[in-house]
PDB file of C-alpha atoms in Angstrom:
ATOM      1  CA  UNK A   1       0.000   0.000   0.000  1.00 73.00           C
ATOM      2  CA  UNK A   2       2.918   2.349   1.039  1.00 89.00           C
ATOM      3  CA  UNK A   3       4.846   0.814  -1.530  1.00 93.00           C
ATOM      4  CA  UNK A   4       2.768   2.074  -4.250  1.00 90.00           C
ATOM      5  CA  UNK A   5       2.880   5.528  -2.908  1.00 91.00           C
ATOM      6  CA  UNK A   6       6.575   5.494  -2.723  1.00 95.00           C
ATOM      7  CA  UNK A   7       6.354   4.323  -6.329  1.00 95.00           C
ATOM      8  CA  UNK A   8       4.491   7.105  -7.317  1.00 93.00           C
ATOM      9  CA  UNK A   9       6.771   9.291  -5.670  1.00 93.00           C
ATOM     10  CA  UNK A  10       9.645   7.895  -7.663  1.00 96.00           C
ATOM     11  CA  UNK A  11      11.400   7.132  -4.870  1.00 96.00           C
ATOM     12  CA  UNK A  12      13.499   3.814  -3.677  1.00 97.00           C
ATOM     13  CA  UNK A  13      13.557   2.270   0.107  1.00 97.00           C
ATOM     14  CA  UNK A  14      17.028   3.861  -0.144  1.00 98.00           C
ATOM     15  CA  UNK A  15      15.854   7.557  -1.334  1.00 97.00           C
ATOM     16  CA  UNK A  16      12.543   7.439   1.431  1.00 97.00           C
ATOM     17  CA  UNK A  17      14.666   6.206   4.250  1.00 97.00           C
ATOM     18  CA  UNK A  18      17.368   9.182   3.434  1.00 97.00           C
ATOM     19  CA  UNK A  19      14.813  11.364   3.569  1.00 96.00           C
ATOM     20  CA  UNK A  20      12.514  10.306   6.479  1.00 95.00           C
ATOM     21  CA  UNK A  21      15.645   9.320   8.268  1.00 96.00           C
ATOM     22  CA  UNK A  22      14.173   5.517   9.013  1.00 97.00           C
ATOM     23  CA  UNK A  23      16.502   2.765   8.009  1.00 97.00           C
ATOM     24  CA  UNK A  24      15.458   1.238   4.881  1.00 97.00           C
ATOM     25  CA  UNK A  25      15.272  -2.397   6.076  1.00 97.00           C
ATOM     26  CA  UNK A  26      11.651  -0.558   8.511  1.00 97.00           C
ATOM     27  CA  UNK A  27      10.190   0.617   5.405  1.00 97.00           C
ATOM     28  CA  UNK A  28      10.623  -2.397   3.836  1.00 96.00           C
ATOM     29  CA  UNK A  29       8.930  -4.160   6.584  1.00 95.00           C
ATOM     30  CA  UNK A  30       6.282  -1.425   6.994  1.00 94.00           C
ATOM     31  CA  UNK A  31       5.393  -2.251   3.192  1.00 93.00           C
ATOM     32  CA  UNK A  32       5.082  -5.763   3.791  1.00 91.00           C
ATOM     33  CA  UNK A  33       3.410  -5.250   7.029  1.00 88.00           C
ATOM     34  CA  UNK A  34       5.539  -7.099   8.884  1.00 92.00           C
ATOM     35  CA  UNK A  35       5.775  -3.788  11.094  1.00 92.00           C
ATOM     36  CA  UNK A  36       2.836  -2.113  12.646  1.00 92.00           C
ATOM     37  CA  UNK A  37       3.953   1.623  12.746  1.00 95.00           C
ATOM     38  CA  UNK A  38       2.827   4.541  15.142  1.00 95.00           C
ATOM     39  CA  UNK A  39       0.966   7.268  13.336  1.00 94.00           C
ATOM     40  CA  UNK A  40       3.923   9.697  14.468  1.00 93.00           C
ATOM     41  CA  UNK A  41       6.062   7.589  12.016  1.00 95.00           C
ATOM     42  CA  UNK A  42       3.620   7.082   9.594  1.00 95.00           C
ATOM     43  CA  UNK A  43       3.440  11.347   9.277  1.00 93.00           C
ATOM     44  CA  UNK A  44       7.163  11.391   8.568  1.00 95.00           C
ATOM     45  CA  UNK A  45       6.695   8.956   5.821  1.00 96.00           C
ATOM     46  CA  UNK A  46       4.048  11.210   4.163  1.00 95.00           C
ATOM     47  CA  UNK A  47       6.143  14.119   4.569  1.00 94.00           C
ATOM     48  CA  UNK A  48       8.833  12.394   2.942  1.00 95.00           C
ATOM     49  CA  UNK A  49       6.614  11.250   0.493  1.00 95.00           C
ATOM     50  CA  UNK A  50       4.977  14.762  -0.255  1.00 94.00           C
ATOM     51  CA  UNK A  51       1.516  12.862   0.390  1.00 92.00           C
ATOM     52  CA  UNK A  52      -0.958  13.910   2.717  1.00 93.00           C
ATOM     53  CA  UNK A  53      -1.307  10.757   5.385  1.00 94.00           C
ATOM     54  CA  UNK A  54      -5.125  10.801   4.896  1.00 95.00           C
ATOM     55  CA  UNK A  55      -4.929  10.483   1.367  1.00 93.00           C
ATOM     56  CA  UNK A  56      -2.587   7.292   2.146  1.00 92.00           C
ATOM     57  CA  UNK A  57      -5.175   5.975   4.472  1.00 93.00           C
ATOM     58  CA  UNK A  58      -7.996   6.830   2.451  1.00 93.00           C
ATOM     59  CA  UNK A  59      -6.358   4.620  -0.340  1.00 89.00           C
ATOM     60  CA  UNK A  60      -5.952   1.974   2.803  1.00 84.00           C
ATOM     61  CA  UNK A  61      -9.859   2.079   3.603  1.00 87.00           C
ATOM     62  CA  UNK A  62     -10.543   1.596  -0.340  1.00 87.00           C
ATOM     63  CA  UNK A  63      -8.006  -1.164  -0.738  1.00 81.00           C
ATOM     64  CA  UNK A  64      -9.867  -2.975   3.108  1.00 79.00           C
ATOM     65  CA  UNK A  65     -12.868  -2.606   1.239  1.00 81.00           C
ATOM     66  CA  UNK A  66     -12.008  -4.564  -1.680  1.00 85.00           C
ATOM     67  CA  UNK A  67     -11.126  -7.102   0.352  1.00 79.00           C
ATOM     68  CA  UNK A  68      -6.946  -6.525   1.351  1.00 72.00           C
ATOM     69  CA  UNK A  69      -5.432  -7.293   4.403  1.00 66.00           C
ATOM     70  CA  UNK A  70      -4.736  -4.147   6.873  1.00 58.00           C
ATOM     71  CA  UNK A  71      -1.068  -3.727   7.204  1.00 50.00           C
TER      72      UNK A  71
ATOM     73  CA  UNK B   1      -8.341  15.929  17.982  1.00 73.00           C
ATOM     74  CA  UNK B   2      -9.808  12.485  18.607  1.00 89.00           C
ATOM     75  CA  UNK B   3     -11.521  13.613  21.570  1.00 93.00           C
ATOM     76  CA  UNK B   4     -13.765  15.530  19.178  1.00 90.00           C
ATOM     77  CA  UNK B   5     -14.599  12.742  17.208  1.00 91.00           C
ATOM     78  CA  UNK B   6     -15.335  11.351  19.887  1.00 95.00           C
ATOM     79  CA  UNK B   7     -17.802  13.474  21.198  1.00 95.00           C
ATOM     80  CA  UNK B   8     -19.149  14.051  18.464  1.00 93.00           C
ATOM     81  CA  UNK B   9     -19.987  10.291  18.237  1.00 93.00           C
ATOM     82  CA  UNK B  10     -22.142  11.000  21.974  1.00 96.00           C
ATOM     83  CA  UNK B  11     -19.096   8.476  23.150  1.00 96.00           C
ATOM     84  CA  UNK B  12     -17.639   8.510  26.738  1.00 97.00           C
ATOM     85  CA  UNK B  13     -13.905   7.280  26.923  1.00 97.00           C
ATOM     86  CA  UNK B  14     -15.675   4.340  28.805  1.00 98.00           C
ATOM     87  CA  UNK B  15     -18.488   3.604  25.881  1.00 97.00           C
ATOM     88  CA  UNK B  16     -15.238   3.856  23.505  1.00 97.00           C
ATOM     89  CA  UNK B  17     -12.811   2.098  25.762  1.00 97.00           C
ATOM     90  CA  UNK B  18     -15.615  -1.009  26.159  1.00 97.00           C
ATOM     91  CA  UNK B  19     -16.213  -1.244  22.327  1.00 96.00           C
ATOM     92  CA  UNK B  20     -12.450  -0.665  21.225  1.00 95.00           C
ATOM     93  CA  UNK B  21     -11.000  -3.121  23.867  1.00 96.00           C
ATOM     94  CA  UNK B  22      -8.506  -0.453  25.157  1.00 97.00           C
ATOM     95  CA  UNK B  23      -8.312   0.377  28.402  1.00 97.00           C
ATOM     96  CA  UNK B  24      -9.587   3.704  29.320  1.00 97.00           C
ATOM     97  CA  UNK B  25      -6.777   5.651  30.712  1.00 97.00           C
ATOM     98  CA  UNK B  26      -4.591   4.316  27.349  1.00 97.00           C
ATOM     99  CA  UNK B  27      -7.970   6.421  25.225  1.00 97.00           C
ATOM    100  CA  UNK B  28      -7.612   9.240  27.970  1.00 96.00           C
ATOM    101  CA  UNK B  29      -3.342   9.378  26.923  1.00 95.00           C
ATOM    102  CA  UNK B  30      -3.918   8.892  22.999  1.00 94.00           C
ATOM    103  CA  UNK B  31      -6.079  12.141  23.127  1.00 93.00           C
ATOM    104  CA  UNK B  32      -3.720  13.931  25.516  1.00 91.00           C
ATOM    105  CA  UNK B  33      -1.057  13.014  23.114  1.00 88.00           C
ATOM    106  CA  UNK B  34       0.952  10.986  25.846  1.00 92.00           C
ATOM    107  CA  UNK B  35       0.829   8.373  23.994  1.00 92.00           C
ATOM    108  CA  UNK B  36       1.642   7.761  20.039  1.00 92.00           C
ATOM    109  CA  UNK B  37      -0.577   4.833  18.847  1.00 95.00           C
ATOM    110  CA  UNK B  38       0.012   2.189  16.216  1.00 95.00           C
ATOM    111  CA  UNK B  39      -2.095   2.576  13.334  1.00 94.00           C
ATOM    112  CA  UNK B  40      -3.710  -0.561  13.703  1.00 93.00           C
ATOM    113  CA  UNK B  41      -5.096   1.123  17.388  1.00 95.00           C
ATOM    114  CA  UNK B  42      -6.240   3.505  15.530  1.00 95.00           C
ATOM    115  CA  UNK B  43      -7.883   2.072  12.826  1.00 93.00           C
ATOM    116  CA  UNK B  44      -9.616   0.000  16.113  1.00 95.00           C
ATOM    117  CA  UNK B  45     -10.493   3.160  17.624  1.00 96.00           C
ATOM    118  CA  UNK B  46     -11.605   4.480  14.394  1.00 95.00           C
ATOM    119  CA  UNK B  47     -13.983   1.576  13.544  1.00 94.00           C
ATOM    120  CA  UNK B  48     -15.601   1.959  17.118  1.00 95.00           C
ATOM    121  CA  UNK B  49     -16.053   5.302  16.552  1.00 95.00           C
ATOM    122  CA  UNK B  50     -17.716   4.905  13.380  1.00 94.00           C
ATOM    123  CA  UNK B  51     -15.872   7.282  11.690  1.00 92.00           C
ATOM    124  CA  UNK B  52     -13.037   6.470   8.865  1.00 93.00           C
ATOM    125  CA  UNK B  53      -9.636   7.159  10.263  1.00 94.00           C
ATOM    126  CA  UNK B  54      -8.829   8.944   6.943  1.00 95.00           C
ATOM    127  CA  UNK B  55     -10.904  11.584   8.149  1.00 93.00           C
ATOM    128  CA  UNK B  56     -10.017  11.274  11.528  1.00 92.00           C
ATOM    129  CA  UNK B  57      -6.300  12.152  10.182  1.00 93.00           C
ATOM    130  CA  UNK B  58      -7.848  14.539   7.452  1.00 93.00           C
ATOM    131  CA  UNK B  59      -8.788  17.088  10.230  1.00 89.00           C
ATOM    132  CA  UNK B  60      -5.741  16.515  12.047  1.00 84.00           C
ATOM    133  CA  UNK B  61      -4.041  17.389   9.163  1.00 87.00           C
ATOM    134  CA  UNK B  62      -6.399  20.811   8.627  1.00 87.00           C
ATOM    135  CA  UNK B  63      -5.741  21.002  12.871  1.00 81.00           C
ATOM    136  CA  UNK B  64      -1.737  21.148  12.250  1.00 79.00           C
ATOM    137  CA  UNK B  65      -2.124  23.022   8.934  1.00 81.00           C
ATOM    138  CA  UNK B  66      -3.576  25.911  11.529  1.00 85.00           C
ATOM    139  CA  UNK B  67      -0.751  25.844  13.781  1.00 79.00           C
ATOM    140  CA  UNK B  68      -1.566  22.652  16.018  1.00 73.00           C
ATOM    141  CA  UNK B  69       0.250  19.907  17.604  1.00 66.00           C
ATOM    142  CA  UNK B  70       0.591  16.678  15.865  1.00 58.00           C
ATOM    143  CA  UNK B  71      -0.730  13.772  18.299  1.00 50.00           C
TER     144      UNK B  71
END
Protein backbone atom coordinates (compact mmCIF):
# COMPACT_ATOMS: atom_id res chain seq x y z
CA UNK A 1 0.00 0.00 0.00
CA UNK A 2 2.92 2.35 1.04
CA UNK A 3 4.85 0.81 -1.53
CA UNK A 4 2.77 2.07 -4.25
CA UNK A 5 2.88 5.53 -2.91
CA UNK A 6 6.57 5.49 -2.72
CA UNK A 7 6.35 4.32 -6.33
CA UNK A 8 4.49 7.11 -7.32
CA UNK A 9 6.77 9.29 -5.67
CA UNK A 10 9.65 7.90 -7.66
CA UNK A 11 11.40 7.13 -4.87
CA UNK A 12 13.50 3.81 -3.68
CA UNK A 13 13.56 2.27 0.11
CA UNK A 14 17.03 3.86 -0.14
CA UNK A 15 15.85 7.56 -1.33
CA UNK A 16 12.54 7.44 1.43
CA UNK A 17 14.67 6.21 4.25
CA UNK A 18 17.37 9.18 3.43
CA UNK A 19 14.81 11.36 3.57
CA UNK A 20 12.51 10.31 6.48
CA UNK A 21 15.64 9.32 8.27
CA UNK A 22 14.17 5.52 9.01
CA UNK A 23 16.50 2.77 8.01
CA UNK A 24 15.46 1.24 4.88
CA UNK A 25 15.27 -2.40 6.08
CA UNK A 26 11.65 -0.56 8.51
CA UNK A 27 10.19 0.62 5.40
CA UNK A 28 10.62 -2.40 3.84
CA UNK A 29 8.93 -4.16 6.58
CA UNK A 30 6.28 -1.43 6.99
CA UNK A 31 5.39 -2.25 3.19
CA UNK A 32 5.08 -5.76 3.79
CA UNK A 33 3.41 -5.25 7.03
CA UNK A 34 5.54 -7.10 8.88
CA UNK A 35 5.78 -3.79 11.09
CA UNK A 36 2.84 -2.11 12.65
CA UNK A 37 3.95 1.62 12.75
CA UNK A 38 2.83 4.54 15.14
CA UNK A 39 0.97 7.27 13.34
CA UNK A 40 3.92 9.70 14.47
CA UNK A 41 6.06 7.59 12.02
CA UNK A 42 3.62 7.08 9.59
CA UNK A 43 3.44 11.35 9.28
CA UNK A 44 7.16 11.39 8.57
CA UNK A 45 6.69 8.96 5.82
CA UNK A 46 4.05 11.21 4.16
CA UNK A 47 6.14 14.12 4.57
CA UNK A 48 8.83 12.39 2.94
CA UNK A 49 6.61 11.25 0.49
CA UNK A 50 4.98 14.76 -0.25
CA UNK A 51 1.52 12.86 0.39
CA UNK A 52 -0.96 13.91 2.72
CA UNK A 53 -1.31 10.76 5.39
CA UNK A 54 -5.12 10.80 4.90
CA UNK A 55 -4.93 10.48 1.37
CA UNK A 56 -2.59 7.29 2.15
CA UNK A 57 -5.17 5.97 4.47
CA UNK A 58 -8.00 6.83 2.45
CA UNK A 59 -6.36 4.62 -0.34
CA UNK A 60 -5.95 1.97 2.80
CA UNK A 61 -9.86 2.08 3.60
CA UNK A 62 -10.54 1.60 -0.34
CA UNK A 63 -8.01 -1.16 -0.74
CA UNK A 64 -9.87 -2.98 3.11
CA UNK A 65 -12.87 -2.61 1.24
CA UNK A 66 -12.01 -4.56 -1.68
CA UNK A 67 -11.13 -7.10 0.35
CA UNK A 68 -6.95 -6.52 1.35
CA UNK A 69 -5.43 -7.29 4.40
CA UNK A 70 -4.74 -4.15 6.87
CA UNK A 71 -1.07 -3.73 7.20
CA UNK B 1 -8.34 15.93 17.98
CA UNK B 2 -9.81 12.49 18.61
CA UNK B 3 -11.52 13.61 21.57
CA UNK B 4 -13.77 15.53 19.18
CA UNK B 5 -14.60 12.74 17.21
CA UNK B 6 -15.34 11.35 19.89
CA UNK B 7 -17.80 13.47 21.20
CA UNK B 8 -19.15 14.05 18.46
CA UNK B 9 -19.99 10.29 18.24
CA UNK B 10 -22.14 11.00 21.97
CA UNK B 11 -19.10 8.48 23.15
CA UNK B 12 -17.64 8.51 26.74
CA UNK B 13 -13.91 7.28 26.92
CA UNK B 14 -15.67 4.34 28.81
CA UNK B 15 -18.49 3.60 25.88
CA UNK B 16 -15.24 3.86 23.51
CA UNK B 17 -12.81 2.10 25.76
CA UNK B 18 -15.61 -1.01 26.16
CA UNK B 19 -16.21 -1.24 22.33
CA UNK B 20 -12.45 -0.66 21.22
CA UNK B 21 -11.00 -3.12 23.87
CA UNK B 22 -8.51 -0.45 25.16
CA UNK B 23 -8.31 0.38 28.40
CA UNK B 24 -9.59 3.70 29.32
CA UNK B 25 -6.78 5.65 30.71
CA UNK B 26 -4.59 4.32 27.35
CA UNK B 27 -7.97 6.42 25.22
CA UNK B 28 -7.61 9.24 27.97
CA UNK B 29 -3.34 9.38 26.92
CA UNK B 30 -3.92 8.89 23.00
CA UNK B 31 -6.08 12.14 23.13
CA UNK B 32 -3.72 13.93 25.52
CA UNK B 33 -1.06 13.01 23.11
CA UNK B 34 0.95 10.99 25.85
CA UNK B 35 0.83 8.37 23.99
CA UNK B 36 1.64 7.76 20.04
CA UNK B 37 -0.58 4.83 18.85
CA UNK B 38 0.01 2.19 16.22
CA UNK B 39 -2.09 2.58 13.33
CA UNK B 40 -3.71 -0.56 13.70
CA UNK B 41 -5.10 1.12 17.39
CA UNK B 42 -6.24 3.50 15.53
CA UNK B 43 -7.88 2.07 12.83
CA UNK B 44 -9.62 0.00 16.11
CA UNK B 45 -10.49 3.16 17.62
CA UNK B 46 -11.61 4.48 14.39
CA UNK B 47 -13.98 1.58 13.54
CA UNK B 48 -15.60 1.96 17.12
CA UNK B 49 -16.05 5.30 16.55
CA UNK B 50 -17.72 4.90 13.38
CA UNK B 51 -15.87 7.28 11.69
CA UNK B 52 -13.04 6.47 8.87
CA UNK B 53 -9.64 7.16 10.26
CA UNK B 54 -8.83 8.94 6.94
CA UNK B 55 -10.90 11.58 8.15
CA UNK B 56 -10.02 11.27 11.53
CA UNK B 57 -6.30 12.15 10.18
CA UNK B 58 -7.85 14.54 7.45
CA UNK B 59 -8.79 17.09 10.23
CA UNK B 60 -5.74 16.52 12.05
CA UNK B 61 -4.04 17.39 9.16
CA UNK B 62 -6.40 20.81 8.63
CA UNK B 63 -5.74 21.00 12.87
CA UNK B 64 -1.74 21.15 12.25
CA UNK B 65 -2.12 23.02 8.93
CA UNK B 66 -3.58 25.91 11.53
CA UNK B 67 -0.75 25.84 13.78
CA UNK B 68 -1.57 22.65 16.02
CA UNK B 69 0.25 19.91 17.60
CA UNK B 70 0.59 16.68 15.87
CA UNK B 71 -0.73 13.77 18.30
Amino acid sequence: MLREFREQAGQSQETLSAECGFDRTYISRVERGIINPTISRLWKIADALDAPLSQIVKRMETWIAEGGQRG
